[in-house]
Amino acid sequence: MLTVFIRTIILYLVSVLAIRLMGKRQVGQLQPYEFVLALMIAELAAAPMENIGTPLLYGIVPILGLMILHGLSTLLSVKCTGFRRILSGGPSVIIRKGEIQYDEMRRLCYTTTDLLEELRAQGFLNAADICTAILETNGKLSAFPYANKRPLTPEDQGIKVSYEGIPMTLVVDGRIQKEHLKMTGLSQDWLTDQLNAIGCRDAKQILLASLDTKGQLLIQEKGGKMHLIDALEEEAVNW
Amino acid sequence: MRSMIITVCISLLLVIAIGVFCGISSLHTSQNFQIRMEEISALISLRRWEEALQHARSAQQDWEEKSPLLSMWVSHENVDEVGIGLSHLSISIQQQEEYHALLYIAEICESLSLIYQKDAFSLKNIF
């Protein structure tokens, strides 16, 4: 069994190396070592499943081995930047001050078509609008347009905006989310009062009730009726 | 971070414990049955068929009891090979066929040593 474990370590390291050598285009949204993990776990779980002559431990021990390796990789990545760079690589600037870095793209085997595709996916039709584009370690492209091309923000217009946090879902599919209710500092009685105010006797009739940080309570009944209530003063919001 | 360290440590201990237990257990079972096969072989050479048959049947019964646990970490095919070999051995002893009985003993001993060797912690198995 220890042999299986050692073999798992070797195969894991070889697979990570292979994926790293294959470059960022192959990785997608995962880090290289996470990608390898996903591939290997799927295979390992499938093998003992389809062959009942193989002991289950032959699937479980390697998966445990991968878990250990992943845990160690993650811990070392957090603690040591050098290790992280070896394991995941570093981000690469593809467009710098509007200029496409051809040498860098060639090094990464990243084609112009790939670049244009990614830019379009992010809503940029014209590459000339982009000031900086960075190919992240997970294979995703982060594109930043020139300041004069980006959408107008409230700050640009000098408009003061209030805090906008996460809306709390208080009822989902007829079930009261007690944890969220507790986080808002409100009681179940308060929620019942709000529901009664719209003529609803039971939370089970509610599809979704969500309270935003402006104090507005959105209630959607299962029947389809929707209500928007000013349930709280903005100052009373404390999450 | 702490939960990750704990998970890694527990998993590592678990893997090592499973590995050591399986290795020792395989070796012990394999050696135990190999000794019994040698005893049966000696009895056959002395043509003490009744005693040899008793030993073979007892070994077969013990193997049937041990095989479900062994199958948890040894390939089922290898476990079955020994079981089949033991039943062949009993029949050949019953028929007092010395040549076949010794041949089956050799096969069983080989299968038994494979059970441990296939899983042994060695460079040959790793690569």
Short mmCIF file of C-alpha atoms in Angstrom, two decimals, chain A residues 35-140:
data_model
loop_
_atom_site.label_atom_id
_atom_site.label_comp_id
_atom_site.label_asym_id
_atom_site.label_seq_id
_atom_site.Cartn_x
_atom_site.Cartn_y
_atom_site.Cartn_z
CA PHE A 35 -5.96 21.12 -12.47
CA VAL A 36 -3.75 18.02 -12.11
CA LEU A 37 -5.54 17.16 -8.90
CA ALA A 38 -8.96 17.37 -10.56
CA LEU A 39 -7.83 15.16 -13.44
CA MET A 40 -6.20 12.54 -11.24
CA ILE A 41 -8.97 12.29 -8.65
CA ALA A 42 -11.51 11.68 -11.39
CA GLU A 43 -9.40 8.83 -12.80
CA LEU A 44 -8.55 7.33 -9.43
CA ALA A 45 -12.13 7.29 -8.28
CA ALA A 46 -13.30 5.74 -11.53
CA ALA A 47 -10.81 2.82 -11.65
CA PRO A 48 -11.90 0.85 -8.53
CA MET A 49 -15.48 1.80 -9.29
CA GLU A 50 -15.59 0.03 -12.64
CA ASN A 51 -13.47 -2.98 -11.61
CA ILE A 52 -14.76 -4.78 -8.55
CA GLY A 53 -11.67 -7.01 -8.57
CA THR A 54 -9.63 -4.01 -7.48
CA PRO A 55 -9.68 -3.33 -3.75
CA LEU A 56 -11.28 0.00 -2.88
CA LEU A 57 -8.16 1.00 -0.97
CA TYR A 58 -6.34 1.22 -4.31
CA GLY A 59 -8.53 4.21 -5.05
CA ILE A 60 -8.78 5.63 -1.54
CA VAL A 61 -5.08 5.66 -0.63
CA PRO A 62 -3.98 7.53 -3.78
CA ILE A 63 -6.78 10.06 -3.29
CA LEU A 64 -5.64 10.55 0.32
CA GLY A 65 -2.11 10.90 -1.03
CA LEU A 66 -3.24 13.60 -3.44
CA MET A 67 -5.07 15.36 -0.64
CA ILE A 68 -1.87 15.40 1.42
CA LEU A 69 0.15 16.69 -1.50
CA HIS A 70 -2.41 19.36 -2.26
CA GLY A 71 -2.49 20.43 1.39
CA LEU A 72 1.30 20.61 1.52
CA SER A 73 1.46 22.49 -1.80
CA THR A 74 -1.10 25.01 -0.56
CA LEU A 75 0.64 25.50 2.77
CA LEU A 76 4.03 25.96 1.12
CA SER A 77 2.51 28.32 -1.46
CA VAL A 78 1.13 30.51 1.32
CA LYS A 79 4.39 30.48 3.27
CA CYS A 80 6.92 30.69 0.45
CA THR A 81 6.57 32.96 -2.60
CA GLY A 82 9.39 31.15 -4.41
CA PHE A 83 7.60 27.82 -4.10
CA ARG A 84 4.37 29.38 -5.31
CA ARG A 85 6.19 30.76 -8.35
CA ILE A 86 7.59 27.31 -9.14
CA LEU A 87 4.24 25.60 -8.66
CA SER A 88 1.87 28.09 -10.27
CA GLY A 89 4.16 30.37 -12.26
CA GLY A 90 3.68 34.13 -12.26
CA PRO A 91 1.38 36.55 -14.06
CA SER A 92 2.57 37.78 -17.46
CA VAL A 93 1.93 41.20 -18.95
CA ILE A 94 0.58 40.70 -22.47
CA ILE A 95 -0.33 44.33 -23.21
CA ARG A 96 1.78 47.07 -21.64
CA LYS A 97 0.78 50.72 -22.18
CA GLY A 98 -1.33 49.62 -25.15
CA GLU A 99 1.51 47.71 -26.80
CA ILE A 100 1.11 43.97 -27.33
CA GLN A 101 4.15 42.15 -25.94
CA TYR A 102 4.86 39.78 -28.79
CA ASP A 103 7.92 38.17 -27.22
CA GLU A 104 6.04 37.39 -24.03
CA MET A 105 3.13 35.94 -26.03
CA ARG A 106 5.52 33.78 -28.03
CA ARG A 107 7.14 32.53 -24.83
CA LEU A 108 3.72 31.55 -23.47
CA CYS A 109 2.53 30.10 -26.82
CA TYR A 110 -0.34 32.55 -26.57
CA THR A 111 -1.71 33.53 -29.97
CA THR A 112 -3.20 36.84 -31.07
CA THR A 113 -6.47 34.97 -31.68
CA ASP A 114 -6.47 33.84 -28.04
CA LEU A 115 -5.86 37.40 -26.92
CA LEU A 116 -8.65 38.86 -29.07
CA GLU A 117 -11.04 36.09 -27.99
CA GLU A 118 -10.38 36.81 -24.32
CA LEU A 119 -10.78 40.55 -24.85
CA ARG A 120 -14.11 40.02 -26.62
CA ALA A 121 -15.24 37.74 -23.79
CA GLN A 122 -14.60 40.64 -21.44
CA GLY A 123 -16.56 43.05 -23.61
CA PHE A 124 -13.71 44.77 -25.47
CA LEU A 125 -14.10 44.71 -29.24
CA ASN A 126 -11.08 46.84 -29.99
CA ALA A 127 -7.63 45.87 -28.72
CA ALA A 128 -6.64 49.51 -29.08
CA ASP A 129 -8.85 50.35 -26.07
CA ILE A 130 -6.70 48.23 -23.78
CA CYS A 131 -3.93 49.82 -21.79
CA THR A 132 -2.86 46.77 -19.76
CA ALA A 133 -3.64 43.08 -20.08
CA ILE A 134 -2.25 40.47 -17.73
CA LEU A 135 -2.38 36.72 -18.23
CA GLU A 136 -2.98 35.37 -14.74
CA THR A 137 -1.52 32.13 -13.37
CA ASN A 138 -4.89 30.40 -13.74
CA GLY A 139 -4.89 31.13 -17.50
CA LYS A 140 -7.45 33.95 -17.35
#
